[in-house]
Short mmCIF file of C-alpha atoms in Angstrom, two decimals:
data_model
loop_
_atom_site.label_atom_id
_atom_site.label_comp_id
_atom_site.label_asym_id
_atom_site.label_seq_id
_atom_site.Cartn_x
_atom_site.Cartn_y
_atom_site.Cartn_z
CA UNK A 1 0.17 0.05 0.33
CA UNK A 2 1.40 3.49 -1.18
CA UNK A 3 0.50 6.60 1.13
CA UNK A 4 0.11 10.37 0.52
CA UNK A 5 -0.79 12.39 3.77
CA UNK A 6 -1.27 16.07 3.62
CA UNK A 7 1.06 16.82 0.96
CA UNK A 8 2.01 20.76 0.90
CA UNK A 9 3.80 21.71 -2.30
CA UNK A 10 5.18 25.51 -3.15
CA UNK A 11 6.55 25.70 -6.21
CA UNK A 12 9.06 28.80 -6.66
CA UNK A 13 8.99 29.51 -3.12
CA UNK A 14 9.44 33.35 -2.52
CA UNK A 15 9.25 35.25 -5.58
CA UNK A 16 6.65 36.52 -7.72
CA UNK A 17 6.13 33.32 -9.24
CA UNK A 18 5.56 31.05 -5.97
CA UNK A 19 2.07 29.35 -6.69
CA UNK A 20 0.94 26.46 -4.65
CA UNK A 21 0.02 23.42 -6.56
CA UNK A 22 -0.85 20.64 -3.23
CA UNK A 23 -2.70 22.01 -0.35
CA UNK A 24 -3.38 19.28 1.83
CA UNK A 25 -3.28 16.04 -0.94
CA UNK A 26 -4.10 13.20 0.48
CA UNK A 27 -4.27 9.22 -2.04
CA UNK A 28 -3.90 5.54 -0.45
CA UNK A 29 -3.71 3.15 -3.38
CA UNK A 30 -4.26 -0.70 -2.25
CA UNK A 31 -2.59 -3.15 -3.18
CA UNK A 32 -2.06 -4.67 -6.96
CA UNK A 33 -4.52 -1.45 -8.08
CA UNK A 34 -3.93 -0.67 -11.55
CA UNK A 35 -4.85 3.32 -11.16
CA UNK A 36 -5.26 6.30 -14.26
CA UNK A 37 -4.69 9.74 -13.21
CA UNK A 38 -6.28 11.96 -16.49
CA UNK A 39 -6.01 15.27 -15.91
CA UNK A 40 -5.56 18.43 -17.97
CA UNK A 41 -2.21 20.18 -18.38
CA UNK A 42 -0.45 21.57 -15.15
CA UNK A 43 -3.32 19.51 -13.21
CA UNK A 44 -0.21 17.92 -11.08
CA UNK A 45 -0.11 14.29 -12.23
CA UNK A 46 3.27 14.32 -13.53
CA UNK A 47 4.43 16.24 -9.59
CA UNK A 48 2.04 13.61 -8.10
CA UNK A 49 4.43 11.06 -9.38
CA UNK A 50 7.82 12.46 -9.18
CA UNK A 51 6.83 13.46 -5.55
CA UNK A 52 6.17 9.88 -5.11
CA UNK A 53 9.76 8.59 -6.33
CA UNK A 54 11.12 11.35 -4.60
CA UNK A 55 11.91 13.28 -7.61
CA UNK A 56 10.38 16.23 -6.38
CA UNK A 57 11.25 17.55 -2.78
CA UNK A 58 7.80 18.17 -0.54
CA UNK A 59 7.77 20.84 1.60
CA UNK A 60 5.65 18.80 4.45
CA UNK A 61 3.50 15.68 4.02
CA UNK A 62 4.32 12.09 4.08
CA UNK A 63 5.03 9.40 1.90
CA UNK A 64 4.72 6.29 2.95
CA UNK A 65 4.81 2.28 1.54
CA UNK A 66 3.12 -0.21 2.94
CA UNK A 67 2.44 1.83 6.54
CA UNK A 68 7.10 3.29 6.68
CA UNK A 69 8.05 6.44 6.20
CA UNK A 70 10.41 7.04 3.12
CA UNK A 71 9.59 10.55 2.96
CA UNK A 72 13.58 11.19 3.98
CA UNK A 73 14.29 8.12 1.15
CA UNK A 74 16.32 9.36 -2.06
CA UNK A 75 15.69 8.88 -5.06
CA UNK A 76 18.19 6.27 -6.25
CA UNK A 77 16.44 4.38 -2.67
CA UNK A 78 12.87 4.24 -3.27
CA UNK A 79 13.50 2.82 -7.32
CA UNK A 80 14.04 -0.90 -5.48
CA UNK A 81 10.81 -0.90 -4.78
CA UNK A 82 9.83 0.75 -7.82
CA UNK A 83 9.97 0.30 -11.98
CA UNK A 84 9.37 3.42 -13.79
CA UNK A 85 8.89 4.27 -17.37
CA UNK A 86 8.95 7.39 -18.94
CA UNK A 87 7.25 9.18 -22.18
CA UNK A 88 10.92 9.28 -23.94
CA UNK A 89 11.62 5.85 -24.98
CA UNK A 90 15.70 7.10 -24.77
CA UNK A 91 15.32 7.88 -20.89
CA UNK A 92 14.11 4.19 -20.60
CA UNK A 93 16.92 2.69 -21.78
CA UNK A 94 20.80 3.24 -21.94
CA UNK A 95 21.11 3.50 -26.08
CA UNK A 96 24.25 3.84 -26.13
CA UNK A 97 24.71 0.26 -25.16
CA UNK A 98 22.88 -3.11 -27.30
CA UNK A 99 20.04 -4.84 -26.30
CA UNK A 100 22.39 -7.55 -24.66
CA UNK A 101 24.52 -4.98 -22.48
CA UNK A 102 20.81 -3.02 -21.24
CA UNK A 103 19.09 -6.44 -20.34
CA UNK A 104 21.73 -7.59 -18.32
CA UNK A 105 22.02 -4.25 -16.39
CA UNK A 106 18.15 -4.02 -15.84
CA UNK A 107 18.66 -7.71 -14.25
CA UNK A 108 21.37 -7.36 -12.01
CA UNK A 109 18.95 -4.36 -10.51
CA UNK A 110 18.99 -4.92 -6.45
CA UNK A 111 22.44 -6.56 -6.55
CA UNK A 112 25.87 -5.31 -6.63
CA UNK A 113 27.53 -3.66 -9.50
CA UNK A 114 30.32 -5.54 -8.58
CA UNK A 115 33.74 -7.11 -11.10
CA UNK A 116 32.17 -9.93 -12.15
CA UNK A 117 30.81 -10.16 -16.07
CA UNK A 118 28.09 -8.11 -16.79
CA UNK A 119 26.85 -9.88 -19.63
CA UNK A 120 25.83 -13.48 -17.32
CA UNK A 121 25.76 -16.47 -20.39
CA UNK A 122 23.09 -18.45 -18.69
CA UNK A 123 20.66 -15.89 -18.31
CA UNK A 124 19.94 -14.59 -22.76
CA UNK A 125 17.71 -17.76 -23.17
CA UNK A 126 15.86 -15.82 -20.80
CA UNK A 127 16.25 -12.47 -22.68
CA UNK A 128 16.07 -14.20 -26.32
CA UNK A 129 12.20 -15.68 -24.65
CA UNK A 130 11.17 -12.67 -23.38
CA UNK A 131 12.21 -10.46 -26.24
CA UNK A 132 9.93 -13.14 -28.54
CA UNK A 133 7.14 -12.03 -26.64
CA UNK A 134 7.63 -8.80 -27.63
CA UNK A 135 7.67 -8.99 -31.64
CA UNK A 136 8.81 -6.95 -32.79
CA UNK A 137 11.91 -9.13 -34.43
CA UNK A 138 14.54 -7.52 -30.43
CA UNK A 139 15.63 -11.22 -30.10
CA UNK A 140 17.10 -11.46 -33.13
CA UNK A 141 18.82 -7.04 -32.30
CA UNK A 142 20.64 -8.42 -29.30
CA UNK A 143 23.95 -6.39 -30.06
CA UNK A 144 22.34 -3.68 -32.19
CA UNK A 145 22.85 -0.49 -29.85
CA UNK A 146 19.51 0.08 -28.96
CA UNK A 147 20.51 3.34 -30.14
CA UNK A 148 19.32 2.58 -33.55
CA UNK A 149 15.86 0.53 -32.68
CA UNK A 150 12.83 2.03 -33.66
CA UNK A 151 10.36 4.48 -30.35
CA UNK A 152 8.43 1.55 -30.69
CA UNK A 153 11.17 -0.94 -30.20
CA UNK A 154 13.14 1.14 -27.31
CA UNK A 155 9.55 1.79 -25.15
CA UNK A 156 9.14 -2.21 -25.52
CA UNK A 157 12.38 -2.55 -24.28
CA UNK A 158 12.05 -0.06 -21.34
CA UNK A 159 9.18 -2.03 -20.07
CA UNK A 160 10.94 -5.06 -19.74
CA UNK A 161 13.54 -3.34 -18.51
CA UNK A 162 11.81 -1.81 -15.68
CA UNK A 163 9.61 -4.87 -14.54
CA UNK A 164 12.63 -7.49 -15.42
CA UNK A 165 13.47 -7.59 -10.99
CA UNK A 166 10.86 -7.42 -7.76
CA UNK A 167 9.22 -4.27 -7.55
CA UNK A 168 5.73 -3.47 -6.34
CA UNK A 169 5.01 -0.38 -7.98
CA UNK A 170 4.44 0.61 -11.48
CA UNK A 171 4.78 3.98 -12.61
CA UNK A 172 4.11 5.07 -15.84
CA UNK A 173 4.24 8.40 -16.57
CA UNK A 174 2.51 8.40 -20.64
CA UNK A 175 4.42 5.83 -21.34
CA UNK A 176 3.03 6.22 -24.61
CA UNK A 177 2.56 9.17 -25.89
CA UNK A 178 5.94 9.70 -27.89
CA UNK A 179 4.40 6.52 -30.56
CA UNK A 180 2.63 5.90 -32.86
CA UNK A 181 -1.27 4.37 -32.26
CA UNK A 182 -0.75 1.19 -33.25
CA UNK A 183 3.17 0.74 -31.15
CA UNK A 184 1.06 2.50 -28.36
CA UNK A 185 -1.48 0.03 -28.40
CA UNK A 186 1.57 -2.59 -28.74
CA UNK A 187 2.92 -1.12 -25.06
CA UNK A 188 -0.95 -1.12 -23.29
CA UNK A 189 -1.41 -4.53 -23.87
CA UNK A 190 2.05 -5.78 -22.97
CA UNK A 191 1.30 -3.35 -19.92
CA UNK A 192 -1.39 -5.08 -18.37
CA UNK A 193 -0.53 -8.41 -19.16
CA UNK A 194 3.55 -7.96 -17.33
CA UNK A 195 1.09 -6.03 -14.39
CA UNK A 196 -1.28 -8.71 -14.07
CA UNK A 197 2.01 -11.86 -14.40
CA UNK A 198 3.69 -9.94 -11.79
CA UNK A 199 0.14 -8.76 -9.44
CA UNK A 200 1.93 -4.87 -9.46
CA UNK A 201 0.50 -2.26 -7.99
CA UNK A 202 0.70 1.08 -11.18
CA UNK A 203 0.02 4.27 -11.49
CA UNK A 204 -0.26 5.76 -15.41
CA UNK A 205 -0.99 9.17 -15.52
CA UNK A 206 -1.70 9.50 -19.10
CA UNK A 207 -3.79 12.17 -22.01
CA UNK A 208 -5.47 8.91 -23.46
CA UNK A 209 -9.11 9.00 -22.11
CA UNK A 210 -9.58 5.61 -23.81
CA UNK A 211 -6.66 4.05 -22.53
CA UNK A 212 -7.78 5.21 -18.93
CA UNK A 213 -11.35 3.47 -19.50
CA UNK A 214 -10.01 0.24 -20.86
CA UNK A 215 -6.93 -0.19 -18.61
CA UNK A 216 -7.17 -0.04 -14.52
CA UNK A 217 -9.19 -0.77 -12.04
CA UNK A 218 -8.95 3.21 -10.63
CA UNK A 219 -10.29 6.50 -11.68
CA UNK A 220 -8.53 9.65 -11.12
CA UNK A 221 -8.93 12.75 -12.60
CA UNK A 222 -6.75 15.75 -11.03
CA UNK A 223 -7.48 20.04 -11.72
CA UNK A 224 -5.00 22.56 -10.29
CA UNK A 225 -3.17 20.23 -7.81
CA UNK A 226 -7.00 18.41 -6.14
CA UNK A 227 -8.83 15.36 -7.54
CA UNK A 228 -11.62 15.82 -8.27
CA UNK A 229 -12.49 12.22 -10.02
CA UNK A 230 -11.79 9.04 -8.04
CA UNK A 231 -13.97 6.21 -9.44
CA UNK A 232 -13.32 2.72 -8.51
CA UNK A 233 -16.34 1.22 -10.23
CA UNK A 234 -16.11 3.02 -13.73
CA UNK A 235 -17.10 -0.09 -15.36
CA UNK A 236 -19.50 -0.82 -13.47
CA UNK A 237 -20.52 2.91 -13.79
CA UNK A 238 -19.96 2.34 -17.07
CA UNK A 239 -18.88 5.96 -17.76
CA UNK A 240 -17.87 6.98 -21.08
CA UNK A 241 -14.90 8.55 -22.78
CA UNK A 242 -17.82 11.81 -23.66
CA UNK A 243 -18.49 12.10 -19.50
CA UNK A 244 -15.38 12.94 -19.09
CA UNK A 245 -14.54 15.12 -21.90
CA UNK A 246 -17.57 17.18 -20.65
CA UNK A 247 -15.34 17.35 -17.01
CA UNK A 248 -11.73 17.69 -17.95
CA UNK B 1 63.63 7.44 -38.92
CA UNK B 2 64.67 8.62 -35.14
CA UNK B 3 61.55 11.30 -35.57
CA UNK B 4 59.69 8.10 -36.29
CA UNK B 5 59.96 6.88 -32.99
CA UNK B 6 60.13 9.79 -31.80
CA UNK B 7 56.43 10.26 -32.80
CA UNK B 8 55.94 5.79 -31.41
CA UNK B 9 57.23 7.27 -28.29
CA UNK B 10 55.77 10.07 -27.26
CA UNK B 11 51.66 8.96 -28.35
CA UNK B 12 52.82 5.57 -26.35
CA UNK B 13 52.98 7.77 -23.08
CA UNK B 14 50.75 10.02 -24.51
CA UNK B 15 48.65 7.73 -25.28
CA UNK B 16 48.47 6.12 -21.36
CA UNK B 17 46.36 10.13 -21.41
CA UNK B 18 43.89 9.38 -23.88
CA UNK B 19 42.87 6.57 -21.68
CA UNK B 20 42.10 8.28 -18.98
CA UNK B 21 40.38 11.53 -21.01
CA UNK B 22 38.24 9.02 -22.72
CA UNK B 23 37.04 7.27 -19.10
CA UNK B 24 35.99 10.76 -18.20
CA UNK B 25 35.03 12.66 -21.33
CA UNK B 26 33.56 10.38 -23.45
CA UNK B 27 32.29 7.74 -20.96
CA UNK B 28 31.12 9.76 -18.43
CA UNK B 29 30.22 12.24 -20.51
CA UNK B 30 32.36 15.12 -18.41
CA UNK B 31 34.39 17.55 -19.05
CA UNK B 32 36.66 17.34 -16.62
CA UNK B 33 39.76 20.09 -16.47
CA UNK B 34 41.01 18.20 -12.77
CA UNK B 35 43.92 16.16 -15.73
CA UNK B 36 45.44 19.32 -16.34
CA UNK B 37 46.25 19.18 -12.37
CA UNK B 38 46.71 15.29 -11.72
CA UNK B 39 48.97 14.90 -14.89
CA UNK B 40 51.81 16.77 -13.80
CA UNK B 41 50.62 15.48 -10.27
CA UNK B 42 51.85 11.85 -11.10
CA UNK B 43 55.03 12.68 -12.44
CA UNK B 44 55.50 15.08 -8.98
CA UNK B 45 55.01 12.12 -6.84
CA UNK B 46 57.29 10.47 -8.75
CA UNK B 47 60.40 13.59 -8.85
CA UNK B 48 59.23 13.53 -5.14
CA UNK B 49 59.65 10.01 -4.33
CA UNK B 50 62.59 8.83 -6.35
CA UNK B 51 64.68 11.55 -4.86
CA UNK B 52 63.49 10.87 -1.58
CA UNK B 53 64.46 7.17 -2.12
CA UNK B 54 66.88 5.76 0.39
CA UNK B 55 65.14 6.64 3.82
CA UNK B 56 64.10 4.09 6.52
CA UNK B 57 60.00 5.22 5.29
CA UNK B 58 61.32 4.06 1.39
CA UNK B 59 62.64 1.64 2.25
CA UNK B 60 59.87 -0.18 4.00
CA UNK B 61 56.97 2.18 1.25
CA UNK B 62 58.95 0.39 -1.69
CA UNK B 63 59.01 3.28 -3.00
CA UNK B 64 62.03 3.60 -4.28
CA UNK B 65 61.25 1.42 -6.62
CA UNK B 66 60.38 3.07 -10.50
CA UNK B 67 57.72 0.46 -11.02
CA UNK B 68 56.31 0.24 -7.22
CA UNK B 69 55.71 4.25 -7.71
CA UNK B 70 54.18 4.04 -10.62
CA UNK B 71 51.22 3.08 -8.20
CA UNK B 72 52.06 5.40 -5.93
CA UNK B 73 51.14 8.08 -9.12
CA UNK B 74 48.03 6.44 -9.72
CA UNK B 75 46.96 6.03 -5.89
CA UNK B 76 48.03 10.63 -5.60
CA UNK B 77 45.57 10.39 -9.34
CA UNK B 78 43.05 8.83 -7.95
CA UNK B 79 42.66 11.15 -4.75
CA UNK B 80 42.83 14.09 -7.07
CA UNK B 81 39.89 12.70 -8.75
CA UNK B 82 37.86 11.78 -5.65
CA UNK B 83 38.38 15.20 -4.73
CA UNK B 84 36.65 16.90 -8.37
CA UNK B 85 33.80 14.17 -7.98
CA UNK B 86 33.15 15.05 -4.52
CA UNK B 87 33.09 18.62 -5.50
CA UNK B 88 31.06 18.14 -8.05
CA UNK B 89 28.32 15.14 -6.80
CA UNK B 90 28.03 16.25 -3.18
CA UNK B 91 28.94 20.77 -3.22
CA UNK B 92 26.70 20.91 -6.40
CA UNK B 93 29.32 22.54 -8.35
CA UNK B 94 29.26 22.93 -12.20
CA UNK B 95 31.35 19.79 -13.67
CA UNK B 96 33.74 22.47 -15.69
CA UNK B 97 33.98 24.59 -12.42
CA UNK B 98 34.57 21.36 -9.52
CA UNK B 99 37.48 20.30 -12.37
CA UNK B 100 38.67 24.03 -12.79
CA UNK B 101 39.01 24.46 -8.54
CA UNK B 102 40.83 20.88 -8.36
CA UNK B 103 43.49 21.76 -11.14
CA UNK B 104 44.28 24.88 -9.57
CA UNK B 105 44.54 24.09 -5.58
CA UNK B 106 47.53 20.89 -7.32
CA UNK B 107 49.18 24.03 -8.90
CA UNK B 108 50.66 24.75 -5.02
CA UNK B 109 50.01 21.16 -3.92
CA UNK B 110 52.33 19.72 -6.75
CA UNK B 111 55.53 22.69 -5.81
CA UNK B 112 55.04 21.48 -2.76
CA UNK B 113 54.89 17.62 -3.46
CA UNK B 114 57.85 17.81 -6.07
CA UNK B 115 59.76 20.58 -3.91
CA UNK B 116 60.24 22.97 -6.64
CA UNK B 117 59.58 23.54 -10.28
CA UNK B 118 61.92 21.96 -12.13
CA UNK B 119 63.03 18.90 -10.24
CA UNK B 120 65.68 16.20 -12.91
CA UNK B 121 66.09 12.72 -12.28
CA UNK B 122 68.30 12.27 -14.56
CA UNK B 123 70.21 10.57 -11.66
CA UNK B 124 68.02 8.28 -10.82
CA UNK B 125 66.28 4.76 -11.73
CA UNK B 126 63.69 4.43 -13.89
CA UNK B 127 61.29 2.03 -15.67
CA UNK B 128 63.41 2.68 -18.29
CA UNK B 129 66.55 2.65 -17.81
CA UNK B 130 67.53 0.64 -14.81
CA UNK B 131 69.94 -2.45 -14.17
CA UNK B 132 67.43 -4.77 -14.96
CA UNK B 133 66.38 -3.57 -18.09
CA UNK B 134 69.65 -2.67 -18.94
CA UNK B 135 70.42 -7.02 -18.93
CA UNK B 136 66.36 -7.27 -20.49
CA UNK B 137 67.56 -5.57 -23.39
CA UNK B 138 69.66 -6.86 -26.13
CA UNK B 139 72.30 -3.70 -27.67
CA UNK B 140 70.19 -4.09 -31.18
CA UNK B 141 66.99 -3.38 -29.60
CA UNK B 142 68.23 0.00 -26.83
CA UNK B 143 67.04 2.54 -29.01
CA UNK B 144 63.61 0.58 -29.57
CA UNK B 145 63.40 -0.42 -25.81
CA UNK B 146 61.41 3.35 -23.68
CA UNK B 147 59.15 2.10 -27.57
CA UNK B 148 58.62 -1.43 -26.09
CA UNK B 149 57.97 -0.33 -22.53
CA UNK B 150 55.23 2.21 -23.32
CA UNK B 151 54.09 0.09 -25.63
CA UNK B 152 53.23 -2.44 -22.82
CA UNK B 153 52.14 0.05 -20.14
CA UNK B 154 49.90 0.60 -22.72
CA UNK B 155 48.25 -2.00 -24.05
CA UNK B 156 49.01 -3.30 -20.37
CA UNK B 157 46.29 0.42 -19.37
CA UNK B 158 43.72 -0.90 -22.21
CA UNK B 159 43.22 -4.49 -21.94
CA UNK B 160 42.36 -4.10 -17.92
CA UNK B 161 39.93 -1.04 -18.74
CA UNK B 162 38.45 -2.88 -21.77
CA UNK B 163 37.81 -5.90 -19.29
CA UNK B 164 37.08 -3.70 -16.85
CA UNK B 165 33.81 -2.20 -18.94
CA UNK B 166 32.65 -5.93 -19.78
CA UNK B 167 32.16 -5.76 -16.06
CA UNK B 168 28.32 -5.33 -14.29
CA UNK B 169 30.66 -2.48 -12.55
CA UNK B 170 31.56 -1.29 -15.54
CA UNK B 171 27.79 -0.89 -17.69
CA UNK B 172 27.20 1.35 -14.72
CA UNK B 173 30.02 3.71 -15.18
CA UNK B 174 29.19 3.43 -18.86
CA UNK B 175 24.82 3.77 -18.25
CA UNK B 176 26.18 7.08 -16.31
CA UNK B 177 27.74 9.05 -18.64
CA UNK B 178 24.66 8.28 -21.34
CA UNK B 179 21.94 7.97 -18.73
CA UNK B 180 21.69 9.15 -15.60
CA UNK B 181 18.41 8.99 -14.95
CA UNK B 182 18.19 4.82 -16.10
CA UNK B 183 21.11 4.34 -13.18
CA UNK B 184 18.83 6.19 -10.72
CA UNK B 185 15.78 3.84 -11.22
CA UNK B 186 18.06 0.26 -10.92
CA UNK B 187 18.76 1.94 -7.51
CA UNK B 188 21.86 3.23 -7.95
CA UNK B 189 23.33 7.06 -6.01
CA UNK B 190 24.20 7.67 -9.78
CA UNK B 191 26.28 10.94 -8.13
CA UNK B 192 28.88 7.58 -6.38
CA UNK B 193 29.36 5.92 -10.02
CA UNK B 194 30.09 9.57 -11.76
CA UNK B 195 33.19 9.24 -8.52
CA UNK B 196 34.26 5.91 -9.48
CA UNK B 197 34.84 6.88 -12.79
CA UNK B 198 36.48 10.41 -11.78
CA UNK B 199 38.84 8.69 -9.60
CA UNK B 200 39.70 5.82 -11.98
CA UNK B 201 40.00 8.48 -15.29
CA UNK B 202 42.32 10.95 -13.16
CA UNK B 203 44.71 7.45 -11.55
CA UNK B 204 45.09 6.62 -15.59
CA UNK B 205 45.83 10.67 -16.15
CA UNK B 206 48.83 10.99 -13.69
CA UNK B 207 50.07 7.40 -14.35
CA UNK B 208 50.83 8.89 -18.05
CA UNK B 209 52.57 11.79 -15.85
CA UNK B 210 54.85 9.55 -14.10
CA UNK B 211 56.33 7.67 -17.21
CA UNK B 212 56.43 10.87 -19.01
CA UNK B 213 58.54 12.50 -16.97
CA UNK B 214 60.55 9.58 -15.97
CA UNK B 215 61.50 9.71 -19.62
CA UNK B 216 61.72 12.93 -20.30
CA UNK B 217 63.69 13.00 -17.67
CA UNK B 218 62.55 15.89 -15.24
CA UNK B 219 59.20 17.12 -13.05
CA UNK B 220 58.56 20.62 -14.68
CA UNK B 221 55.66 22.25 -13.27
CA UNK B 222 53.73 23.89 -16.71
CA UNK B 223 54.50 20.28 -17.49
CA UNK B 224 50.47 20.08 -17.10
CA UNK B 225 49.40 23.02 -18.86
CA UNK B 226 46.49 21.81 -21.90
CA UNK B 227 47.03 18.05 -21.22
CA UNK B 228 42.87 18.16 -21.33
CA UNK B 229 42.90 19.32 -24.64
CA UNK B 230 45.72 17.20 -25.67
CA UNK B 231 44.34 14.06 -24.54
CA UNK B 232 40.78 14.87 -25.89
CA UNK B 233 42.50 15.93 -29.11
CA UNK B 234 43.51 12.57 -29.30
CA UNK B 235 40.67 10.47 -27.54
CA UNK B 236 39.19 13.04 -31.12
CA UNK B 237 41.06 12.14 -33.19
CA UNK B 238 40.98 8.50 -32.82
CA UNK B 239 37.11 7.20 -32.22
CA UNK B 240 36.48 10.00 -35.63
CA UNK B 241 39.51 8.70 -37.76
CA UNK B 242 38.22 4.54 -36.84
CA UNK B 243 33.96 5.17 -36.72
CA UNK B 244 33.69 2.57 -39.55
CA UNK B 245 36.00 -0.07 -37.91
CA UNK B 246 33.74 -1.76 -36.00
CA UNK B 247 36.00 -4.21 -35.28
CA UNK B 248 37.59 -1.54 -33.26
CA UNK B 249 37.89 -1.51 -29.78
CA UNK B 250 37.69 2.34 -29.38
CA UNK B 251 40.18 1.97 -26.68
CA UNK B 252 42.23 0.94 -29.72
CA UNK B 253 40.89 3.91 -31.69
CA UNK B 254 42.29 6.63 -29.10
CA UNK B 255 45.37 4.90 -28.93
CA UNK B 256 45.99 5.41 -32.60
CA UNK B 257 44.43 9.23 -32.21
CA UNK B 258 47.22 9.61 -30.27
CA UNK B 259 50.30 8.86 -32.21
CA UNK B 260 48.28 10.29 -34.79
CA UNK B 261 48.35 13.69 -33.40
CA UNK B 262 51.92 13.12 -32.33
CA UNK B 263 52.37 12.73 -35.95
CA UNK B 264 50.60 16.10 -37.00
CA UNK B 265 52.41 17.81 -34.21
CA UNK B 266 55.52 17.09 -35.10
CA UNK B 267 55.04 17.86 -38.64
CA UNK B 268 53.70 21.16 -37.08
CA UNK B 269 56.56 22.01 -35.17
CA UNK B 270 58.69 21.45 -38.12
CA UNK B 271 57.48 24.33 -39.93
CA UNK B 272 60.66 26.36 -40.11
CA UNK B 273 58.83 29.18 -38.08
CA UNK B 274 57.58 28.28 -35.69
CA UNK B 275 59.69 28.07 -32.12
CA UNK B 276 59.82 25.34 -29.36
CA UNK B 277 57.78 27.98 -27.57
CA UNK B 278 55.39 28.33 -29.75
CA UNK B 279 53.92 24.11 -28.57
CA UNK B 280 50.95 25.32 -27.00
CA UNK B 281 49.77 27.83 -29.52
CA UNK B 282 50.35 25.13 -32.39
CA UNK B 283 48.13 22.43 -30.07
CA UNK B 284 46.11 25.07 -29.75
CA UNK B 285 45.03 25.77 -32.98
CA UNK B 286 45.30 22.06 -34.09
CA UNK B 287 42.43 21.22 -31.65
CA UNK B 288 40.18 23.76 -33.04
CA UNK B 289 41.17 22.17 -36.02
CA UNK B 290 40.35 18.54 -35.43
CA UNK B 291 37.53 19.46 -34.22
CA UNK B 292 36.09 21.83 -37.03
CA UNK B 293 36.95 19.18 -39.43
CA UNK B 294 35.35 15.65 -37.15
CA UNK B 295 32.16 15.85 -37.92
CA UNK B 296 28.87 15.09 -36.06
CA UNK B 297 31.26 16.62 -33.29
CA UNK B 298 30.37 19.26 -33.50
CA UNK B 299 27.15 19.54 -31.91
CA UNK B 300 28.32 18.22 -28.76
CA UNK B 301 31.23 20.04 -28.24
CA UNK B 302 28.40 23.10 -28.55
CA UNK B 303 26.04 21.70 -25.67
CA UNK B 304 29.49 21.39 -23.83
CA UNK B 305 30.70 24.72 -24.26
#
């Protein structure tokens, strides 16, 4: 369970551009929930996940994982339980390194990065297996630098890499926004499959209302740092994209 | 013939420097000016240890042996890199400025270590001339002694680096220069990885300073000026000339880059109107020419400047 309690966040404090985004903001995310967060630009979606991951400091409040206060934990420490995929495919991969090297790098998360061989030969077959499932021909490109792959291939790899080792939370930061519709669909299906397989608690920020409605089991809409819609039974209540758009 | 031997000697010794700069500039993506201080630091440590050999401490620490002195130079350089790394990472100072701070401080430290601005070591054993080397090399090969020894050290450094870059730690180092965010999401402190890279890079740079000093036979405080430009030129020449040669490792390209650069310098200094004191000017102009002509590198320099 992930919990945000009494979060306050003011940007540009002490300047004429001072603006308060979060004022007593609270959010509880239960285990195995798949939350889709929508909202217009500046509504605080991305700030929210940055606060969860620790890449954005808060002025006051508390962030906790399973009851453990992690407010003072650094960003890199929090990622031991979090996998994150960004909007830009190149952020989730290392473009100068090969597919195989990237997979090995991600596979070692949580373990020591010591002076033993970076590529474990006995793992190559299992990497190939996972890449084959993507159906993007990546299993035949193990020695190709990731920078030479297409955006969709890279994002698929970023998703695989983020979820390769045991984690509890998956944070998706508009991870289909930079992709064409067809590839975006492939990535969303892959996301759903991985989330189910690994039983991940997921928070997905998206501008795509159809994805927000189709995937996930809880829908949150934000506006100016506040939650203006929080629906867990939206599938039962059959909310439509048109209804969402009307309050957008 | 002698001029080619000179170029190869210098090229091989400076190749070690270029390998160090390859780590910071290419792998870590860090324009590290510390090297202008850590290069003469290696030489200063060497000067101190050689001229103070014979006392009790030096017998225990084996610091009278020129080969062991190289190890001390490595350690001294790694400390210089550590300082720059801490300034940059822990105090949030910009990369260029962090290096300049360490470099400036090292000028005085190097003077203190060496004792004076110019220290000759002609009368001491070096890695190139000692009783062991005298007995190994036959008369006919004496002319190539420096090339052979420098090549062995350079290739050794290159092989160790190549092996390191294939380890898990090496992977992380390559990742941090390419994509710092990825390292953070791997639950690793990217700052510490950067510091490690600066430590390795400057250790190698300091080693090359020690070796050059042993070859030329004296330490001088100004030997660090332009080290960064010189090493970087070799790195850029190497990685650009051999860009298409995919079978060749980048570290190999850098070594060839250093030899090509020394040849170009030698040719430029051979022009009748250049004087020995024009060396740094020629270095700067040659570097500019290399930057302008290495297409594709342009954007990067702009972004870094």
